[in-house]
Coordinates of C-alpha atoms and ligand atoms in Angstrom, one line a residue:
M1234 CA 24.0 -4.1 -13.4
R1235 CA 21.9 -0.9 -13.0
S1236 CA 20.4 -0.5 -9.7
G1237 CA 16.9 0.8 -9.8
S1238 CA 15.5 3.0 -7.1
N1239 CA 11.9 2.6 -7.1
V1240 CA 10.0 2.3 -4.1
C1241 CA 11.5 5.1 -2.4
G1242 CA 10.7 8.4 -0.6
I1243 CA 11.4 12.0 -1.7
V1244 CA 11.3 15.2 0.3
A1245 CA 12.0 18.7 -0.8
Y1246 CA 11.9 22.1 0.8
V1247 CA 12.4 25.8 -0.5
G1248 CA 12.0 28.8 1.9
P1249 CA 13.8 30.8 4.5
Q1250 CA 14.5 28.0 7.0
D1251 CA 17.5 25.5 6.9
A1252 CA 16.2 22.5 5.0
T1253 CA 18.5 19.9 6.5
P1254 CA 16.4 19.3 9.7
I1255 CA 13.2 19.5 7.5
L1256 CA 14.4 16.9 5.1
F1257 CA 15.8 14.3 7.7
E1258 CA 12.4 14.6 9.6
G1259 CA 10.5 14.0 6.2
L1260 CA 12.8 11.2 5.5
Q1261 CA 12.1 9.4 8.7
R1262 CA 8.5 9.5 8.0
L1263 CA 8.9 8.3 4.7
E1264 CA 11.5 5.4 5.8
Y1265 CA 8.6 3.0 5.9
R1266 CA 8.7 3.2 2.0
G1267 CA 12.3 2.3 1.7
Y1268 CA 15.1 1.9 3.9
D1269 CA 18.3 0.7 2.4
S1270 CA 20.0 4.0 2.0
A1271 CA 19.3 7.7 2.4
G1272 CA 20.6 11.1 1.5
V1273 CA 20.1 14.9 1.3
A1274 CA 21.4 17.8 -0.7
V1275 CA 21.2 21.6 0.4
V1276 CA 22.2 24.7 -1.4
G1277 CA 24.5 26.6 1.1
K1278 CA 24.3 30.4 1.8
S1279 CA 27.3 31.0 -0.4
G1280 CA 26.0 29.0 -3.2
Q1281 CA 27.9 25.8 -2.6
L1282 CA 26.2 22.2 -3.0
R1283 CA 26.3 20.3 0.3
V1284 CA 25.5 16.5 -0.1
R1285 CA 25.4 13.8 2.6
K1286 CA 24.3 10.3 1.5
A1287 CA 24.9 6.8 3.0
K1288 CA 23.9 3.2 3.0
G1289 CA 21.5 2.2 5.8
R1290 CA 19.0 4.0 7.4
V1291 CA 18.1 7.6 7.5
R1292 CA 20.0 8.1 10.9
D1293 CA 23.0 6.7 9.3
A1294 CA 22.9 9.3 6.9
A1295 CA 22.3 12.1 9.5
E1296 CA 24.9 10.9 12.0
G1297 CA 27.8 13.2 12.6
L1298 CA 26.5 15.8 10.3
P1299 CA 28.9 19.0 10.7
A1300 CA 27.2 22.1 12.1
R1301 CA 27.9 23.9 8.9
F1302 CA 25.6 21.5 6.9
K1303 CA 23.0 24.2 6.3
G1304 CA 21.1 25.5 3.5
A1305 CA 18.1 25.8 1.3
P1306 CA 16.4 24.7 -0.9
G1307 CA 17.2 20.9 -0.4
I1308 CA 16.1 17.6 -1.4
G1309 CA 16.4 14.4 0.2
H1310 CA 15.8 10.6 -0.5
T1311 CA 15.3 7.2 1.4
R1312 CA 15.7 4.3 -1.0
W1313 CA 14.8 0.6 -1.3
A1314 CA 16.7 -1.0 -4.4
T1315 CA 14.9 -3.3 -6.5
H1316 CA 18.2 -4.6 -8.0
G1317 CA 21.8 -3.8 -7.5
E1318 CA 23.3 -3.5 -4.2
P1319 CA 22.5 -0.7 -1.9
S1320 CA 25.7 1.2 -1.2
D1321 CA 26.8 4.8 -0.6
A1322 CA 27.6 5.5 -4.3
N1323 CA 24.0 4.3 -5.4
A1324 CA 22.4 6.3 -2.6
H1325 CA 20.7 9.4 -3.9
P1326 CA 21.0 12.6 -4.3
H1327 CA 23.1 12.2 -7.6
V1328 CA 25.1 15.2 -8.5
S1329 CA 26.3 16.6 -11.9
G1330 CA 28.2 19.6 -11.6
T1331 CA 26.2 22.1 -9.6
V1332 CA 22.9 19.9 -10.1
A1333 CA 21.6 17.5 -7.5
I1334 CA 18.7 15.3 -8.1
V1335 CA 16.7 12.5 -6.3
H1336 CA 14.5 10.0 -8.3
N1337 CA 11.9 7.3 -7.7
G1338 CA 11.1 5.2 -10.7
V1339 CA 13.0 3.3 -13.3
I1340 CA 14.6 4.8 -16.5
E1341 CA 14.1 2.5 -19.0
N1342 CA 16.4 3.8 -21.8
A1343 CA 19.1 4.5 -19.2
D1344 CA 21.8 2.3 -20.8
E1345 CA 21.4 3.9 -24.1
L1346 CA 21.6 7.4 -22.4
R1347 CA 24.5 6.4 -20.4
A1348 CA 26.5 5.1 -23.3
K1349 CA 26.0 8.4 -25.2
L1350 CA 26.9 10.6 -22.3
T1351 CA 30.1 8.4 -21.7
A1352 CA 30.9 8.9 -25.2
D1353 CA 30.6 12.6 -24.5
G1354 CA 33.3 12.4 -21.6
V1355 CA 30.7 12.2 -18.7
E1356 CA 31.9 10.2 -15.8
F1357 CA 29.5 8.2 -13.8
A1358 CA 29.7 7.9 -10.1
S1359 CA 27.0 5.3 -9.5
E1360 CA 25.7 2.3 -11.2
T1361 CA 22.0 4.0 -11.0
D1362 CA 19.9 4.7 -13.8
S1363 CA 18.9 7.7 -12.1
E1364 CA 22.4 9.3 -12.2
V1365 CA 21.7 9.7 -16.2
L1366 CA 19.1 12.4 -15.4
A1367 CA 21.5 14.3 -13.2
H1368 CA 23.6 14.6 -16.2
L1369 CA 21.1 15.3 -18.7
I1370 CA 19.7 18.1 -16.4
A1371 CA 23.2 19.7 -15.8
A1372 CA 23.9 19.5 -19.7
A1373 CA 20.8 21.4 -20.4
A1374 CA 21.5 23.8 -17.4
A1375 CA 24.7 24.7 -19.0
D1376 CA 22.9 27.4 -21.1
P1377 CA 22.7 30.2 -18.7
D1378 CA 19.4 31.4 -20.8
V1379 CA 17.6 28.1 -19.5
D1380 CA 16.1 28.2 -16.2
L1381 CA 16.2 25.1 -14.0
A1382 CA 12.4 24.3 -14.9
E1383 CA 13.4 24.3 -18.4
A1384 CA 16.4 22.2 -18.0
V1385 CA 14.5 19.8 -16.2
R1386 CA 11.7 19.5 -18.8
L1387 CA 14.3 19.2 -21.8
A1388 CA 16.0 16.5 -19.9
L1389 CA 12.8 14.7 -19.3
T1390 CA 11.8 14.7 -22.9
R1391 CA 14.7 12.3 -23.6
I1392 CA 13.5 9.8 -20.9
V1393 CA 11.6 6.8 -21.2
G1394 CA 10.3 5.4 -17.9
T1395 CA 8.7 6.3 -14.7
Y1396 CA 9.8 9.1 -12.4
G1397 CA 9.1 11.2 -9.4
I1398 CA 12.1 13.6 -9.2
A1399 CA 13.2 16.5 -7.1
V1400 CA 16.2 18.8 -8.6
V1401 CA 18.1 21.9 -7.1
D1402 CA 21.1 23.5 -8.7
A1403 CA 23.4 25.5 -6.7
S1404 CA 24.2 27.9 -9.6
R1405 CA 20.3 28.7 -9.6
P1406 CA 19.3 29.3 -5.8
G1407 CA 15.8 29.7 -4.6
V1408 CA 14.2 27.2 -6.7
C1409 CA 13.5 23.5 -6.6
V1410 CA 11.9 21.7 -9.4
V1411 CA 10.0 18.4 -9.1
A1412 CA 8.2 16.3 -11.7
R1413 CA 6.0 13.3 -11.8
N1414 CA 5.4 10.5 -14.1
G1415 CA 4.0 7.3 -12.8
S1416 CA 5.6 8.0 -9.2
P1417 CA 3.7 10.1 -7.0
V1418 CA 4.7 13.8 -6.1
V1419 CA 2.6 16.1 -3.9
L1420 CA 3.5 19.8 -3.1
G1421 CA 2.9 21.2 0.3
L1422 CA 1.8 24.8 0.4
G1423 CA 3.4 26.9 3.4
D1424 CA 3.5 30.4 4.2
K1425 CA 6.2 31.7 2.2
E1426 CA 7.7 28.5 1.9
M1427 CA 7.2 25.3 -0.3
Y1428 CA 7.3 21.5 0.4
A1429 CA 7.3 18.6 -1.9
A1430 CA 7.3 14.9 -1.3
S1431 CA 6.3 11.6 -2.8
D1432 CA 4.0 10.9 0.1
V1433 CA 1.8 13.4 2.2
S1434 CA 3.3 11.8 5.4
A1435 CA 6.3 13.9 4.8
L1436 CA 4.2 16.8 4.8
A1437 CA 2.1 16.6 7.8
G1438 CA 3.3 18.9 10.6
H1439 CA 4.3 21.5 8.0
T1440 CA 1.0 22.2 6.1
R1441 CA -2.5 20.8 5.4
Q1442 CA -2.8 22.4 2.1
V1443 CA -1.4 20.0 -0.6
V1444 CA -1.5 19.8 -4.5
H1445 CA -1.1 16.4 -6.2
L1446 CA 0.8 16.6 -9.5
D1447 CA -0.4 14.6 -12.5
D1448 CA 1.8 12.3 -14.6
G1449 CA 3.7 14.3 -17.1
E1450 CA 3.6 17.4 -14.8
I1451 CA 6.4 19.5 -13.8
A1452 CA 6.3 22.0 -10.9
A1453 CA 8.8 25.0 -10.1
L1454 CA 8.8 25.9 -6.4
T1455 CA 10.0 28.9 -5.1
A1456 CA 9.5 30.5 -1.3
G1457 CA 6.8 32.6 -2.9
G1458 CA 4.8 29.8 -4.5
Y1459 CA 4.7 27.4 -7.6
R1460 CA 3.9 27.2 -11.2
T1461 CA 3.1 23.8 -12.9
F1462 CA 3.3 23.0 -16.6
T1463 CA 3.6 19.8 -18.5
L1464 CA 6.4 18.2 -20.6
E1465 CA 5.0 20.1 -23.6
A1466 CA 5.7 23.3 -21.8
R1467 CA 1.9 24.2 -21.4
A1468 CA 1.1 25.7 -18.2
T1469 CA -1.5 24.0 -15.9
T1470 CA -3.8 25.1 -13.2
K1471 CA -4.1 22.9 -9.9
E1472 CA -6.6 23.2 -7.1
P1473 CA -5.1 22.6 -3.6
S1474 CA -6.9 20.2 -1.3
E1475 CA -6.8 19.9 2.2
L1476 CA -4.9 16.9 4.1
D1477 CA -7.4 14.5 5.7
A1478 CA -4.9 13.5 8.4
D1479 CA -2.8 15.3 10.9
A1480 CA 0.7 14.7 12.1
A1481 CA -0.4 12.2 14.8
S1482 CA -1.8 9.9 12.3
Y1483 CA 2.0 9.5 11.4
D1484 CA 3.2 8.7 15.0
T1485 CA 3.1 5.3 16.6
G1486 CA 0.8 7.0 19.4
G1487 CA 2.2 5.5 22.3
H1488 CA 2.5 1.8 20.6
A1489 CA 5.8 -0.1 20.2
T1490 CA 5.3 -0.3 16.3
F1491 CA 3.0 1.1 13.6
M1492 CA 1.5 -2.5 13.1
A1493 CA 0.4 -2.5 17.0
K1494 CA -1.0 0.9 16.5
E1495 CA -2.9 0.0 13.4
I1496 CA -4.1 -3.4 14.7
H1497 CA -5.5 -1.5 17.7
E1498 CA -7.1 1.2 15.7
Q1499 CA -9.4 -1.4 13.8
P1500 CA -12.6 -0.7 16.1
E1501 CA -12.4 2.9 15.0
V1502 CA -11.5 2.2 11.5
V1503 CA -14.6 0.3 10.9
E1504 CA -16.9 3.0 12.6
R1505 CA -15.3 5.4 10.1
A1506 CA -15.7 3.0 7.1
L1507 CA -19.4 2.5 7.9
R1508 CA -20.1 6.4 9.1
G1509 CA -23.1 7.6 7.1
R1510 CA -23.1 4.7 4.7
L1511 CA -26.0 2.5 6.3
D1512 CA -29.5 3.2 5.3
P1513 CA -32.0 2.2 8.0
R1514 CA -34.8 3.0 6.1
F1515 CA -34.3 0.4 3.1
H1516 CA -31.8 -1.6 5.1
T1517 CA -29.0 -0.9 2.3
A1518 CA -25.9 1.0 1.9
H1519 CA -25.5 4.6 0.7
L1520 CA -22.1 4.7 -1.4
G1521 CA -21.9 8.1 -2.8
G1522 CA -18.9 7.7 -4.9
L1523 CA -20.0 4.5 -6.6
N1524 CA -21.2 6.5 -9.9
L1525 CA -23.5 3.6 -10.5
D1526 CA -27.1 4.1 -10.8
P1527 CA -29.2 1.3 -9.7
R1528 CA -30.3 0.3 -13.3
D1529 CA -26.6 -0.1 -14.3
A1530 CA -26.1 -2.0 -11.2
R1531 CA -28.6 -4.4 -12.1
A1532 CA -27.3 -5.1 -15.4
I1533 CA -24.2 -6.4 -13.9
R1534 CA -23.6 -10.1 -14.4
R1535 CA -20.2 -10.7 -12.9
V1536 CA -17.9 -8.9 -10.6
K1537 CA -14.2 -9.3 -11.0
I1538 CA -11.8 -8.3 -8.3
I1539 CA -8.2 -7.4 -8.6
G1540 CA -5.6 -6.4 -6.1
C1541 CA -2.1 -7.6 -5.0
G1542 CA -0.8 -9.3 -1.7
T1543 CA -3.3 -8.5 1.3
A1544 CA -5.3 -6.5 -1.1
Y1545 CA -6.0 -9.5 -3.2
Y1546 CA -6.8 -11.8 -0.1
S1547 CA -9.4 -9.1 0.9
G1548 CA -10.7 -9.3 -2.7
Q1549 CA -11.3 -12.8 -2.1
L1550 CA -13.1 -12.2 0.9
G1551 CA -15.3 -9.5 -1.0
A1552 CA -15.8 -11.9 -3.9
Q1553 CA -17.4 -14.3 -1.3
L1554 CA -19.6 -11.4 0.3
I1555 CA -20.7 -10.4 -3.2
E1556 CA -21.8 -13.9 -4.3
E1557 CA -23.6 -14.6 -1.0
L1558 CA -25.4 -11.4 -0.6
A1559 CA -26.0 -10.2 -4.1
R1560 CA -26.0 -13.6 -5.8
I1561 CA -23.8 -12.2 -8.5
P1562 CA -20.9 -14.5 -9.7
A1563 CA -17.8 -12.9 -8.5
D1564 CA -14.0 -13.8 -8.1
A1565 CA -10.6 -12.1 -7.3
E1566 CA -7.3 -12.5 -9.1
P1567 CA -3.9 -11.0 -8.5
A1568 CA -3.9 -7.9 -10.5
S1569 CA 0.0 -8.8 -11.3
E1570 CA -1.3 -11.8 -13.2
F1571 CA -4.4 -10.3 -14.6
R1572 CA -2.6 -7.5 -16.4
Y1573 CA -0.3 -9.7 -18.3
R1574 CA -3.0 -12.4 -19.7
N1575 CA -4.6 -10.0 -22.3
P1576 CA -7.9 -10.5 -20.2
V1577 CA -11.4 -10.7 -21.9
V1578 CA -13.0 -7.5 -20.7
D1579 CA -16.8 -7.8 -20.6
P1580 CA -19.1 -4.8 -20.6
D1581 CA -21.5 -6.7 -18.1
T1582 CA -18.8 -7.1 -15.5
L1583 CA -18.0 -4.8 -12.9
Y1584 CA -14.3 -4.7 -12.2
V1585 CA -13.3 -3.8 -8.6
A1586 CA -9.4 -2.7 -8.1
V1587 CA -8.4 -2.9 -4.3
S1588 CA -5.3 -0.9 -3.0
Q1589 CA -4.4 0.6 0.4
S1590 CA -1.8 2.9 -1.5
G1591 CA -3.5 3.6 -4.6
E1592 CA -0.1 3.4 -6.1
T1593 CA 0.6 -0.3 -6.7
Y1594 CA 1.9 -0.4 -10.3
D1595 CA 0.5 -3.8 -11.1
T1596 CA -2.9 -2.8 -9.9
L1597 CA -2.7 0.6 -11.7
A1598 CA -1.6 -1.1 -14.8
A1599 CA -4.6 -3.4 -14.7
V1600 CA -6.8 -0.8 -14.1
Q1601 CA -5.5 1.1 -17.1
E1602 CA -5.8 -1.7 -19.4
L1603 CA -9.5 -2.4 -18.2
R1604 CA -10.2 1.2 -18.8
R1605 CA -8.6 1.2 -22.2
K1606 CA -10.7 -2.1 -23.1
G1607 CA -13.9 0.0 -22.0
G1608 CA -14.2 -2.0 -18.7
R1609 CA -16.1 -0.3 -15.9
V1610 CA -13.8 0.0 -12.8
L1611 CA -14.5 0.7 -9.0
G1612 CA -11.6 1.4 -6.8
L1613 CA -11.7 0.2 -3.0
V1614 CA -8.6 2.6 -2.2
N1615 CA -7.3 4.2 1.2
V1616 CA -5.2 6.9 -0.2
V1617 CA -7.6 9.9 -1.4
G1618 CA -6.6 11.2 -4.9
S1619 CA -4.0 8.4 -5.5
A1620 CA -3.3 7.3 -9.0
I1621 CA -5.6 4.2 -8.9
A1622 CA -8.4 6.4 -7.0
R1623 CA -8.2 9.0 -10.1
E1624 CA -8.0 6.2 -12.7
C1625 CA -11.2 4.5 -11.7
D1626 CA -14.7 5.3 -12.6
G1627 CA -16.0 5.5 -9.1
G1628 CA -15.4 3.6 -5.9
I1629 CA -15.5 3.6 -2.2
Y1630 CA -12.7 5.2 0.0
L1631 CA -11.7 3.0 3.0
H1632 CA -11.0 6.1 5.2
A1633 CA -8.7 3.8 7.4
G1634 CA -6.3 6.7 7.9
P1635 CA -2.8 6.5 7.0
E1636 CA -1.1 3.0 7.3
I1637 CA 2.4 3.1 7.8
S1638 CA 3.4 -0.5 8.7
V1639 CA 4.6 -2.6 5.7
A1640 CA 2.4 -5.3 7.1
S1641 CA -1.2 -4.3 6.2
T1642 CA -3.9 -4.9 8.9
K1643 CA -6.4 -2.3 9.3
T1644 CA -6.9 -1.6 5.5
F1645 CA -7.6 -5.5 5.3
T1646 CA -10.5 -5.1 7.7
A1647 CA -11.5 -1.8 6.1
T1648 CA -11.7 -3.4 2.8
G1649 CA -13.8 -6.4 4.4
V1650 CA -16.3 -3.7 5.5
A1651 CA -16.3 -1.8 2.1
F1652 CA -16.8 -4.9 0.3
A1653 CA -19.9 -5.8 2.9
L1654 CA -21.3 -2.4 2.1
L1655 CA -21.0 -2.9 -1.7
A1656 CA -22.7 -6.4 -1.4
L1657 CA -25.5 -5.1 0.6
Y1658 CA -26.2 -2.6 -1.9
L1659 CA -26.0 -4.9 -4.8
G1660 CA -28.0 -7.4 -2.9
R1661 CA -30.6 -4.9 -2.0
I1662 CA -31.3 -4.0 -5.5
R1663 CA -31.6 -7.7 -6.2
D1664 CA -33.0 -10.4 -4.2
L1665 CA -31.6 -9.6 -0.6
S1666 CA -34.8 -9.4 1.5
P1667 CA -35.2 -6.3 3.8
A1668 CA -34.9 -8.7 6.8
D1669 CA -31.5 -10.0 5.4
G1670 CA -30.4 -6.5 4.7
A1671 CA -31.3 -5.4 8.3
R1672 CA -29.3 -8.4 9.7
I1673 CA -26.1 -7.6 7.7
A1674 CA -26.4 -3.9 8.8
A1675 CA -26.7 -4.9 12.5
G1676 CA -23.7 -7.3 12.0
L1677 CA -21.8 -4.4 10.5
R1678 CA -22.6 -2.0 13.5
A1679 CA -21.6 -4.8 16.0
L1680 CA -18.2 -5.3 14.3
P1681 CA -16.2 -2.5 16.3
G1682 CA -17.3 -3.8 19.6
Q1683 CA -16.3 -7.4 18.6
I1684 CA -13.1 -6.3 17.3
Q1685 CA -12.3 -4.7 20.8
E1686 CA -13.2 -7.9 22.5
I1687 CA -10.5 -9.8 20.2
L1688 CA -7.9 -7.1 21.1
D1689 CA -8.5 -7.4 24.7
R1690 CA -7.5 -11.0 24.4
E1691 CA -3.9 -10.1 23.0
A1692 CA -1.9 -11.7 25.9
E1693 CA -3.6 -15.1 25.4
I1694 CA -2.8 -15.0 21.7
A1695 CA 0.7 -13.7 22.4
T1696 CA 1.4 -17.0 24.4
L1697 CA 0.3 -19.1 21.3
A1698 CA 2.3 -16.9 19.3
A1699 CA 5.7 -17.5 21.0
E1700 CA 4.7 -21.2 20.8
L1701 CA 4.3 -20.9 17.1
A1702 CA 7.5 -19.0 16.7
A1703 CA 9.6 -22.2 17.9
H1704 CA 8.6 -23.8 14.8
R1705 CA 10.2 -23.3 11.2
A1706 CA 6.9 -23.4 9.5
A1707 CA 3.1 -23.4 9.6
F1708 CA 0.0 -24.5 7.8
F1709 CA -3.1 -22.2 7.6
I1710 CA -6.3 -23.9 6.5
G1711 CA -9.7 -22.7 6.2
R1712 CA -12.8 -23.6 4.0
V1713 CA -14.8 -21.3 1.7
R1714 CA -15.2 -18.2 3.8
G1715 CA -12.4 -19.2 6.0
F1716 CA -9.9 -19.8 3.1
P1717 CA -9.1 -16.1 2.6
V1718 CA -8.7 -15.6 6.2
A1719 CA -6.1 -18.5 6.1
R1720 CA -4.4 -16.8 3.3
E1721 CA -4.1 -13.5 4.9
G1722 CA -3.0 -15.0 8.2
A1723 CA 0.0 -17.0 6.3
Q1724 CA 0.9 -13.9 4.7
K1725 CA 1.1 -11.8 7.8
L1726 CA 3.1 -14.5 9.5
K1727 CA 5.6 -14.8 6.7
E1728 CA 6.2 -11.4 6.0
I1729 CA 7.3 -10.3 9.6
S1730 CA 8.2 -13.6 11.3
Y1731 CA 10.1 -15.1 8.2
L1732 CA 8.6 -18.3 9.2
H1733 CA 7.5 -20.4 6.1
A1734 CA 3.6 -20.4 6.2
E1735 CA 1.3 -21.9 3.6
A1736 CA -2.3 -21.6 3.4
Y1737 CA -4.4 -24.3 1.9
P1738 CA -8.2 -24.8 1.6
A1739 CA -8.9 -27.3 4.5
S1740 CA -10.6 -29.3 1.7
E1741 CA -7.6 -29.9 -0.1
L1742 CA -5.4 -31.0 2.7
K1743 CA -6.1 -34.7 1.9
H1744 CA -5.2 -34.3 -1.7
G1745 CA -1.6 -33.9 -1.0
P1746 CA -0.5 -31.8 1.8
L1747 CA -1.5 -34.0 4.6
A1748 CA 1.7 -35.9 3.9
L1749 CA 3.5 -33.0 5.6
I1750 CA 1.7 -33.1 8.8
S1751 CA 3.8 -34.0 11.8
P1752 CA 4.3 -32.8 15.3
D1753 CA 7.1 -30.4 13.9
L1754 CA 4.5 -28.7 11.6
P1755 CA 1.7 -26.8 13.4
T1756 CA -1.6 -25.9 11.8
V1757 CA -3.6 -22.9 12.3
A1758 CA -7.0 -23.7 11.4
V1759 CA -9.9 -21.1 10.8
V1760 CA -13.1 -23.0 12.1
P1761 CA -16.1 -20.9 12.4
D1762 CA -19.5 -22.0 13.8
D1763 CA -21.1 -22.2 10.1
E1764 CA -22.7 -24.9 8.0
L1765 CA -19.0 -26.3 7.2
R1766 CA -18.0 -26.7 10.9
D1767 CA -18.4 -30.5 11.0
K1768 CA -16.4 -30.9 7.6
N1769 CA -13.7 -28.8 9.4
L1770 CA -13.8 -31.0 12.3
T1771 CA -13.2 -33.9 10.2
T1772 CA -10.0 -32.2 8.9
L1773 CA -8.8 -31.3 12.4
G1774 CA -9.2 -35.2 13.3
E1775 CA -7.0 -36.1 10.4
I1776 CA -4.4 -33.8 11.3
R1777 CA -4.5 -34.9 14.9
A1778 CA -4.2 -38.5 14.0
R1779 CA -0.9 -37.7 12.3
K1780 CA 0.1 -36.0 15.9
G1781 CA -0.1 -32.6 14.1
R1782 CA -0.4 -29.5 16.5
V1783 CA -3.6 -27.4 15.9
I1784 CA -4.2 -23.9 17.0
A1785 CA -7.8 -22.9 15.9
V1786 CA -9.4 -19.8 15.5
G1787 CA -13.3 -20.0 15.7
H1788 CA -16.3 -19.6 17.9
S1789 CA -16.1 -22.5 20.2
A1790 CA -13.3 -24.6 21.5
V1791 CA -12.6 -27.1 18.6
A1792 CA -8.8 -27.8 19.2
D1793 CA -6.5 -28.0 22.2
D1794 CA -5.9 -24.4 21.8
T1795 CA -8.7 -22.1 20.2
I1796 CA -8.8 -18.4 19.9
V1797 CA -12.4 -17.8 20.4
V1798 CA -13.7 -14.9 18.9
P1799 CA -17.3 -13.2 19.1
K1800 CA -19.7 -14.5 16.4
N1801 CA -21.2 -12.2 14.1
E1802 CA -23.4 -13.0 10.8
P1803 CA -21.8 -16.1 8.9
E1804 CA -21.0 -13.8 6.0
L1805 CA -19.2 -11.1 8.0
D1806 CA -17.2 -13.6 10.5
P1807 CA -14.2 -13.7 8.3
I1808 CA -13.5 -10.1 9.0
L1809 CA -13.4 -10.6 12.7
L1810 CA -11.6 -14.2 12.4
T1811 CA -8.7 -12.3 10.6
V1812 CA -7.8 -10.1 13.7
P1813 CA -6.5 -12.8 16.0
L1814 CA -4.3 -14.0 13.0
Q1815 CA -2.6 -10.5 12.8
I1816 CA -2.0 -10.5 16.4
L1817 CA -0.6 -14.1 16.2
A1818 CA 1.9 -13.0 13.6
Y1819 CA 2.8 -9.8 15.3
H1820 CA 3.8 -11.5 18.6
A1821 CA 5.4 -14.3 16.6
A1822 CA 7.7 -11.9 14.9
L1823 CA 8.1 -9.9 18.2
S1824 CA 9.3 -13.1 20.1
L1825 CA 11.8 -13.5 17.4
G1826 CA 13.1 -9.9 17.7
H1827 CA 12.3 -8.9 14.3
D1828 CA 11.8 -5.2 13.1
I1829 CA 8.2 -5.3 12.7
D1830 CA 7.5 -2.2 10.8
R1831 CA 10.5 -2.9 8.3
P1832 CA 10.4 -6.4 7.4
R1833 CA 13.4 -7.4 5.4
N1834 CA 13.1 -7.2 1.4
L1835 CA 9.9 -5.5 1.5
A1836 CA 8.6 -2.0 1.3
K1837 CA 5.1 -0.3 1.8
S1838 CA 4.2 0.6 -1.9
V1839 CA 5.4 -1.3 -4.8
T1840 CA 5.3 1.3 -7.6
V1841 CA 7.3 -1.0 -10.0
E1842 CA 6.4 -4.0 -11.9
Ligands
M6R152 O1 -1.0 -0.6 -1.5 P1 -1.8 -1.8 -1.9 O2 -2.8 -2.3 -1.0 O3 -1.9 -1.8 -3.4 O4 -0.5 -3.0 -1.8 C1 -0.8 -4.2 -2.3 C2 0.1 -5.2 -1.6 O5 1.4 -4.7 -1.9 C3 0.2 -5.2 -0.1 O6 -1.2 -5.5 0.2 C4 1.0 -6.1 0.8 O7 0.7 -7.5 0.2 C5 0.8 -6.1 2.2 N1 1.3 -4.6 2.6 C6 1.3 -7.0 2.9 O8 0.9 -6.9 4.2

């Protein structure tokens, strides 16, 4: 079986310093993206290739490194295998002669290439598809008239698949070559030194000047600078941009985990998401990047939202907001399903893709399919300049800052706010009255303070979480506006606490799952004080009659234990109601002793199908 290495981190350095500590520090920052094995390769002073790699965490690969392990240029990798066992041999870098490579992505024709190379006498040291690339580059580099950049280009023309790669060759010191196709690579411009990484988090602290490679682009890096060109050997020109986050954004900032930090950042995240976007004169929203004039916006007859996981649940919340405020039919669907069902693309529908990373392959592929069929797609994306952001016709940046924890929290909230702004804008060019526009704007402005009130109740929520953690499973229920909240609450609990958590519309309970209710299966119920409160209370009565334990989240005490949250406008309440469920999941996982920022089997960005 081939072992893919797809949702991984790459870092590279060329310059006068010893690359080793720079690579390991970069890999530590990238570890949230993949953490089953890691490795580095550097070119030593006397031109020898030094390689260290190991199964496990970055710290395992760094442990006991001899003092002589020094050199530059260098490349590093942290891996999250999608199939095939993580092992020392499968860890990157992969080496062929004097060439070492690290690779993110999947080489689809690896089996065919491996068979040809094996027939030519090449011996493979690993099960990976990536190693094929090392041998192809080494073969092209065997010609002394071919420089490393050209050898990489020639090898890549034989590859079918996706890649973000970094390559060094000990027999051609002073240069590192990187390339991108479907897996991000960003260059960091230093002073007489160059960096590259799969993610800007590895560059923060070294430089703020970055260049994002496009798909099909290759870059040759030396201490003096870089040149970029295409797979067809055509030179390209790139504009550097300024990093919008500093090194501190990538630290836990005194919190025990990134997830705790990101939960606590939410008041500030909402303020940033709103900054400059509310128009007090017309009680609407200013959304500069939509690229949608009011006439086009009025012509929209449907809104279809796509995203994966938490991004999809935030899309459900968004669909609800758009229907309520703009009275445009709206729904959300997992992008991973949408892209495979040959969707009917309608010119009067506005498509909205949601993604924190802007890299999720299923979402990107769905956007590409929509654009190919002439659909108009907006992106609600956090990472500026990411693949999905660039693929869309326009959009709203979330401005939530880097989200490092695998479990998304602050970007769910920021997406909810972005959808509220979009719904307000679409509503106000239709039938939403100025008074209602002003009401929603005031509600949005109140959110940061109200989120802070919820955060201040963390200790109380932690006590309930410890109780929840004593069970093996939990139900999460909510009605209409409360249902996406319940789904996101269940998602948070299962991904970090590993308890089974199932979200159901409260209205559906009696159509089947009520049979499961017993003292052993607690229910977390989302019960806002809205027009459906009485219906929800009836459902809670049905659960209690079966001796089911209920922990409610709402605006007034409706169960033995209710986490009472501040009341906002009914349309915006779901944003607030989600916050205590994030804290509940966090403390349940903490009380079970799990590694919260690195949940098993998961990685932050899923850049594969
Ligand atoms: O980067 P994206 O928002 O596109 O990621 C989509 C999902 O993989 C992601 O939302 C995932 O479900 C969460 N990290 C889980 O908390």
